[in-house]
């Protein structure tokens, strides 16, 4: 279900009607063909979206396409509104410009890898939502290879419209300059580069070949994309870093030859350096120290466990077993095993025996 706010943004040109609304909690753009040529544009655009297949984060996704009935309609997701429709006109800082340049040239390079040139990069086909840009207007694409390979498809059918002679990279560079100064720039390519350098010198250096690109001096979007990542524009603030790093289309970021590693900055304390930015030896030492600490803690726990088990066994032994194990002889028993008082009884019996013998001998003598 598509909803359009009364008084919301909508506009028309000679070929298409554009309405901006929402569907399933997503911002969408509904395009309706006003002429047969507009219908051809929407068919080409639908086929391009089908080939992109949602694999490019800086391009919308196709939600629906109606070609069997008149008028022909196409609905796609969108991020923001066209730069030409933003009020007030956006004026980006160096951080926003770096992100917008990577998004825009990443989308153009992805399209070139599919074998197409956009041919309509402008403030009407690039959308801005206050943070990121998104590329639209794929109805004007042209194949980079022989058109015979697309025979029978909408992309192989000419639209009858005049084709632009401005390379995509040059049109994209002009748009980024407009986003930097808030209005379209003018002058020679060298003057445009100097004007952009006043806002972001690194970005101007990376885009310089794009400003000088012409039909005879071709520069691919992939080359500019790689220059942008090598130039390492100033990174976004910490609150915006995660999303930028999650971009799957971003090539691996390498430090430039003249750039010192973060841990070499005099003002940076060791605590402020992330582990992954330390030298490999430091990372290895930290990992080794952590492992040794873990082993020591494990040994201490095992020692306490053994002491606890030993104390439990000692407390559980029966009293008789402890008495038998004692080296002290039990009471009522002499050291040689005879009961107490046994020696006195023997001595008394011996004395009585001697007396008895003496009495017997005395009696015999008296009788004689």
Coordinates of N, CA, C and O in Angstrom, one line a residue, residues 180-276:
X180 N 29.7 20.7 -2.6 CA 30.7 21.3 -1.8 C 30.4 22.8 -1.6 O 30.6 23.4 -0.5
X181 N 30.0 23.5 -2.7 CA 29.9 25.0 -2.6 C 28.5 25.5 -2.6 O 28.2 26.7 -2.4
X182 N 27.5 24.5 -2.8 CA 26.1 24.9 -2.7 C 25.5 25.4 -3.9 O 24.3 25.7 -4.0
X183 N 26.2 25.4 -5.0 CA 25.7 25.9 -6.3 C 26.6 25.3 -7.4 O 27.7 24.9 -7.2
X184 N 26.1 25.2 -8.7 CA 26.9 24.7 -9.8 C 28.1 25.6 -10.0 O 28.0 26.8 -9.9
X185 N 29.3 25.0 -10.2 CA 30.5 25.7 -10.5 C 30.7 26.0 -12.0 O 30.0 25.4 -12.8
X186 N 31.6 26.8 -12.3 CA 31.9 27.1 -13.7 C 33.3 27.4 -13.9 O 34.0 27.8 -12.9
X187 N 33.8 27.3 -15.1 CA 35.2 27.6 -15.4 C 35.9 26.4 -16.0 O 35.3 25.4 -16.3
X188 N 37.2 26.6 -16.1 CA 38.0 25.5 -16.6 C 38.2 24.4 -15.6 O 37.9 24.6 -14.4
X189 N 38.6 23.2 -16.1 CA 38.8 22.1 -15.1 C 39.7 22.5 -14.0 O 39.5 22.1 -12.9
X190 N 40.8 23.2 -14.4 CA 41.8 23.5 -13.3 C 41.2 24.5 -12.3 O 41.4 24.4 -11.1
X191 N 40.3 25.4 -12.8 CA 39.7 26.3 -11.8 C 38.7 25.6 -10.9 O 38.5 25.9 -9.8
X192 N 38.0 24.5 -11.5 CA 37.1 23.8 -10.7 C 37.8 22.9 -9.6 O 37.3 22.8 -8.5
X193 N 38.9 22.4 -10.0 CA 39.7 21.6 -9.0 C 40.2 22.6 -7.9 O 40.1 22.2 -6.7
X194 N 40.6 23.8 -8.2 CA 41.1 24.7 -7.2 C 39.9 25.1 -6.3 O 40.1 25.3 -5.1
X195 N 38.8 25.3 -6.9 CA 37.6 25.7 -6.1 C 37.2 24.6 -5.1 O 36.9 24.8 -3.9
X196 N 37.3 23.3 -5.5 CA 37.0 22.2 -4.6 C 38.1 22.0 -3.6 O 37.8 21.6 -2.4
X197 N 39.3 22.3 -3.9 CA 40.4 22.2 -3.0 C 40.3 23.1 -1.8 O 40.8 22.8 -0.7
X198 N 39.6 24.2 -2.0 CA 39.3 25.1 -0.8 C 38.5 24.5 0.3 O 38.5 24.8 1.4
X199 N 37.7 23.5 -0.1 CA 36.8 22.8 0.8 C 37.5 21.5 1.3 O 37.6 21.2 2.5
X200 N 38.1 20.7 0.3 CA 38.8 19.5 0.7 C 39.9 19.2 -0.4 O 39.6 18.8 -1.5
X201 N 41.1 19.4 0.1 CA 42.2 19.3 -0.9 C 42.4 17.9 -1.3 O 42.8 17.6 -2.4
X202 N 42.3 16.9 -0.4 CA 42.4 15.5 -0.7 C 41.4 15.0 -1.7 O 41.8 14.3 -2.7
X203 N 40.2 15.5 -1.6 CA 39.1 15.1 -2.5 C 39.4 15.7 -3.9 O 39.2 15.1 -4.9
X204 N 39.8 17.0 -3.9 CA 40.1 17.6 -5.2 C 41.2 16.9 -5.9 O 41.2 16.7 -7.1
X205 N 42.3 16.5 -5.2 CA 43.4 15.8 -5.8 C 42.9 14.4 -6.4 O 43.3 14.0 -7.5
X206 N 42.0 13.7 -5.7 CA 41.5 12.4 -6.1 C 40.6 12.6 -7.4 O 40.6 11.7 -8.2
X207 N 39.9 13.7 -7.4 CA 38.9 13.9 -8.5 C 39.5 14.7 -9.7 O 38.8 14.9 -10.7
X208 N 40.8 15.1 -9.6 CA 41.3 15.9 -10.7 C 41.2 15.2 -12.1 O 40.8 15.9 -13.1
X209 N 41.5 13.9 -12.2 CA 41.4 13.3 -13.5 C 39.9 13.3 -14.0 O 39.7 13.4 -15.2
X210 N 39.0 13.2 -13.1 CA 37.6 13.2 -13.5 C 37.2 14.6 -14.1 O 36.4 14.7 -15.1
X211 N 37.7 15.7 -13.5 CA 37.4 17.0 -14.1 C 38.0 17.2 -15.5 O 37.4 17.9 -16.3
X212 N 39.1 16.6 -15.7 CA 39.7 16.7 -17.1 C 39.3 15.6 -18.0 O 39.8 15.6 -19.2
X213 N 38.4 14.7 -17.6 CA 38.0 13.6 -18.5 C 37.2 14.2 -19.7 O 36.3 15.0 -19.5
X214 N 37.5 13.7 -20.8 CA 36.7 14.0 -22.0 C 36.5 12.7 -22.8 O 37.0 11.6 -22.4
X215 N 35.8 12.8 -23.9 CA 35.6 11.6 -24.8 C 36.9 11.0 -25.2 O 37.0 9.8 -25.4
X216 N 37.9 11.9 -25.5 CA 39.2 11.3 -26.0 C 40.1 10.9 -24.9 O 41.1 10.3 -25.1
X217 N 39.9 11.4 -23.7 CA 40.7 11.1 -22.5 C 39.8 10.4 -21.5 O 39.3 11.0 -20.5
X218 N 39.6 9.1 -21.7 CA 38.6 8.4 -20.8 C 39.3 8.0 -19.5 O 40.4 7.6 -19.4
X219 N 38.5 8.2 -18.5 CA 38.8 7.7 -17.1 C 37.7 6.9 -16.6 O 36.5 7.4 -16.6
X220 N 37.9 5.7 -16.2 CA 36.8 4.8 -15.7 C 36.4 5.2 -14.3 O 37.2 5.7 -13.5
X221 N 35.1 4.9 -14.0 CA 34.7 5.2 -12.6 C 35.5 4.4 -11.6 O 35.7 4.8 -10.4
X222 N 35.9 3.2 -12.0 CA 36.7 2.3 -11.0 C 38.0 3.0 -10.7 O 38.5 2.9 -9.5
X223 N 38.7 3.7 -11.6 CA 39.9 4.4 -11.3 C 39.7 5.5 -10.3 O 40.5 5.6 -9.3
X224 N 38.6 6.2 -10.5 CA 38.4 7.3 -9.5 C 38.0 6.7 -8.2 O 38.4 7.3 -7.1
X225 N 37.2 5.7 -8.2 CA 36.8 5.0 -6.9 C 38.1 4.6 -6.1 O 38.2 4.8 -4.9
X226 N 39.0 4.0 -6.8 CA 40.3 3.5 -6.2 C 41.1 4.7 -5.7 O 41.7 4.7 -4.6
X227 N 41.1 5.8 -6.4 CA 41.9 7.0 -6.0 C 41.2 7.6 -4.8 O 41.9 8.1 -3.9
X228 N 39.9 7.6 -4.7 CA 39.2 8.1 -3.5 C 39.6 7.3 -2.2 O 39.9 7.9 -1.2
X229 N 39.7 6.0 -2.4 CA 40.0 5.2 -1.2 C 41.5 5.3 -0.8 O 41.9 5.2 0.3
X230 N 42.3 5.5 -1.8 CA 43.8 5.6 -1.5 C 44.1 7.0 -0.9 O 45.0 7.1 -0.1
X231 N 43.3 8.0 -1.3 CA 43.5 9.4 -0.8 C 43.1 9.5 0.7 O 43.5 10.4 1.4
X232 N 42.3 8.5 1.1 CA 41.8 8.5 2.5 C 41.3 9.8 3.0 O 41.9 10.5 3.8
X233 N 40.2 10.2 2.4 CA 39.5 11.5 2.9 C 39.3 11.3 4.4 O 39.3 10.2 5.0
X234 N 39.2 12.5 5.1 CA 39.1 12.5 6.5 C 37.9 11.6 6.9 O 36.8 11.7 6.4
X235 N 38.2 10.6 7.9 CA 37.1 9.7 8.3 C 36.0 10.4 9.0 O 36.2 11.5 9.6
X236 N 34.8 9.8 9.0 CA 33.6 10.4 9.7 C 33.8 10.4 11.2 O 34.7 9.7 11.7
X237 N 33.1 11.1 12.0 CA 33.2 11.1 13.4 C 32.9 9.7 13.9 O 32.4 8.9 13.3
X238 N 33.4 9.4 15.2 CA 33.2 8.0 15.7 C 31.8 7.5 15.7 O 31.6 6.3 15.5
X239 N 30.8 8.4 15.8 CA 29.4 7.9 15.8 C 29.0 7.4 14.5 O 28.0 6.7 14.4
X240 N 29.7 7.8 13.4 CA 29.3 7.4 12.1 C 30.2 6.4 11.4 O 30.0 6.0 10.3
X241 N 31.3 6.0 12.1 CA 32.3 5.1 11.5 C 31.7 3.7 11.2 O 31.9 3.2 10.1
X242 N 30.9 3.1 12.1 CA 30.6 1.7 11.9 C 29.8 1.5 10.6 O 30.2 0.6 9.8
X243 N 28.9 2.3 10.2 CA 28.1 2.1 9.0 C 29.0 2.3 7.8 O 28.9 1.5 6.8
X244 N 30.0 3.3 7.9 CA 30.8 3.5 6.7 C 31.7 2.2 6.5 O 32.1 1.8 5.4
X245 N 32.2 1.6 7.6 CA 33.1 0.5 7.5 C 32.3 -0.8 7.1 O 32.9 -1.7 6.6
X246 N 31.0 -0.8 7.3 CA 30.2 -1.9 6.9 C 30.0 -2.0 5.4 O 29.4 -2.9 4.9
X247 N 30.4 -1.0 4.7 CA 30.1 -1.0 3.2 C 30.8 -2.1 2.6 O 32.0 -2.2 2.5
X248 N 30.1 -3.1 2.0 CA 30.8 -4.3 1.4 C 31.5 -3.9 0.1 O 32.4 -4.7 -0.3
X249 N 31.1 -2.8 -0.5 CA 31.8 -2.5 -1.8 C 33.1 -1.8 -1.6 O 33.8 -1.5 -2.5
X250 N 33.4 -1.4 -0.3 CA 34.6 -0.6 -0.1 C 35.8 -1.5 -0.2 O 35.9 -2.6 0.4
X251 N 36.9 -1.1 -1.0 CA 38.1 -1.9 -1.0 C 38.9 -1.8 0.3 O 38.6 -0.9 1.1
X252 N 39.8 -2.7 0.5 CA 40.6 -2.6 1.8 C 41.3 -1.3 1.9 O 41.9 -0.8 0.9
X253 N 41.3 -0.7 3.1 CA 41.9 0.6 3.3 C 43.3 0.4 3.7 O 43.7 -0.2 4.7
X254 N 44.3 1.0 3.0 CA 45.7 0.9 3.2 C 46.2 2.3 3.5 O 45.8 3.3 2.9
X255 N 47.1 2.5 4.5 CA 47.7 3.8 4.8 C 48.6 4.3 3.6 O 49.2 3.5 3.0
X256 N 48.5 5.5 3.3 CA 49.3 6.1 2.3 C 50.8 6.1 2.7 O 51.1 6.0 3.9
X257 N 51.7 6.0 1.7 CA 53.2 5.9 2.1 C 53.7 7.0 3.0 O 54.5 6.7 3.8
X258 N 53.1 8.2 2.9 CA 53.6 9.3 3.7 C 52.9 9.5 5.0 O 53.1 10.4 5.7
X259 N 52.0 8.6 5.3 CA 51.1 8.8 6.5 C 51.7 7.9 7.6 O 51.9 6.7 7.4
X260 N 51.9 8.5 8.8 CA 52.4 7.7 9.9 C 51.3 6.9 10.6 O 50.1 7.3 10.5
X261 N 51.6 5.8 11.1 CA 50.6 5.0 11.8 C 50.0 5.7 13.0 O 50.7 6.5 13.6
X262 N 48.8 5.3 13.4 CA 48.2 6.1 14.5 C 49.0 6.1 15.8 O 49.1 7.0 16.5
X263 N 49.8 4.9 16.1 CA 50.5 4.8 17.4 C 51.7 5.7 17.4 O 52.4 5.9 18.4
X264 N 52.1 6.3 16.2 CA 53.3 7.1 16.1 C 53.0 8.5 16.4 O 53.9 9.4 16.4
X265 N 51.8 8.9 16.6 CA 51.4 10.3 16.8 C 51.8 10.7 18.2 O 51.5 10.0 19.2
X266 N 52.6 11.8 18.4 CA 53.1 12.1 19.7 C 52.0 12.3 20.7 O 52.1 12.0 21.9
X267 N 50.9 12.9 20.3 CA 49.8 13.3 21.2 C 49.0 12.0 21.7 O 48.3 12.1 22.6
X268 N 49.1 10.9 21.0 CA 48.3 9.8 21.3 C 48.9 9.0 22.4 O 50.1 8.6 22.3
X269 N 48.2 8.7 23.4 CA 48.7 7.8 24.5 C 48.5 6.4 24.2 O 47.7 6.0 23.3
X270 N 49.3 5.5 24.8 CA 49.2 4.0 24.5 C 47.8 3.5 24.7 O 47.3 2.6 24.1
X271 N 47.1 4.1 25.8 CA 45.8 3.6 26.1 C 44.8 3.9 25.0 O 43.8 3.3 24.9
X272 N 45.1 5.0 24.2 CA 44.1 5.4 23.2 C 44.3 4.7 21.9 O 43.5 4.9 21.0
X273 N 45.3 3.9 21.8 CA 45.6 3.2 20.5 C 44.9 1.8 20.6 O 45.0 1.1 21.5
X274 N 44.1 1.6 19.6 CA 43.4 0.3 19.5 C 44.4 -0.8 19.3 O 45.4 -0.7 18.7
X275 N 44.1 -2.1 19.8 CA 45.0 -3.2 19.6 C 45.3 -3.5 18.2 O 46.4 -3.8 17.8
X276 N 44.3 -3.3 17.3 CA 44.6 -3.7 15.9 C 45.5 -2.7 15.2 O 46.0 -2.9 14.1

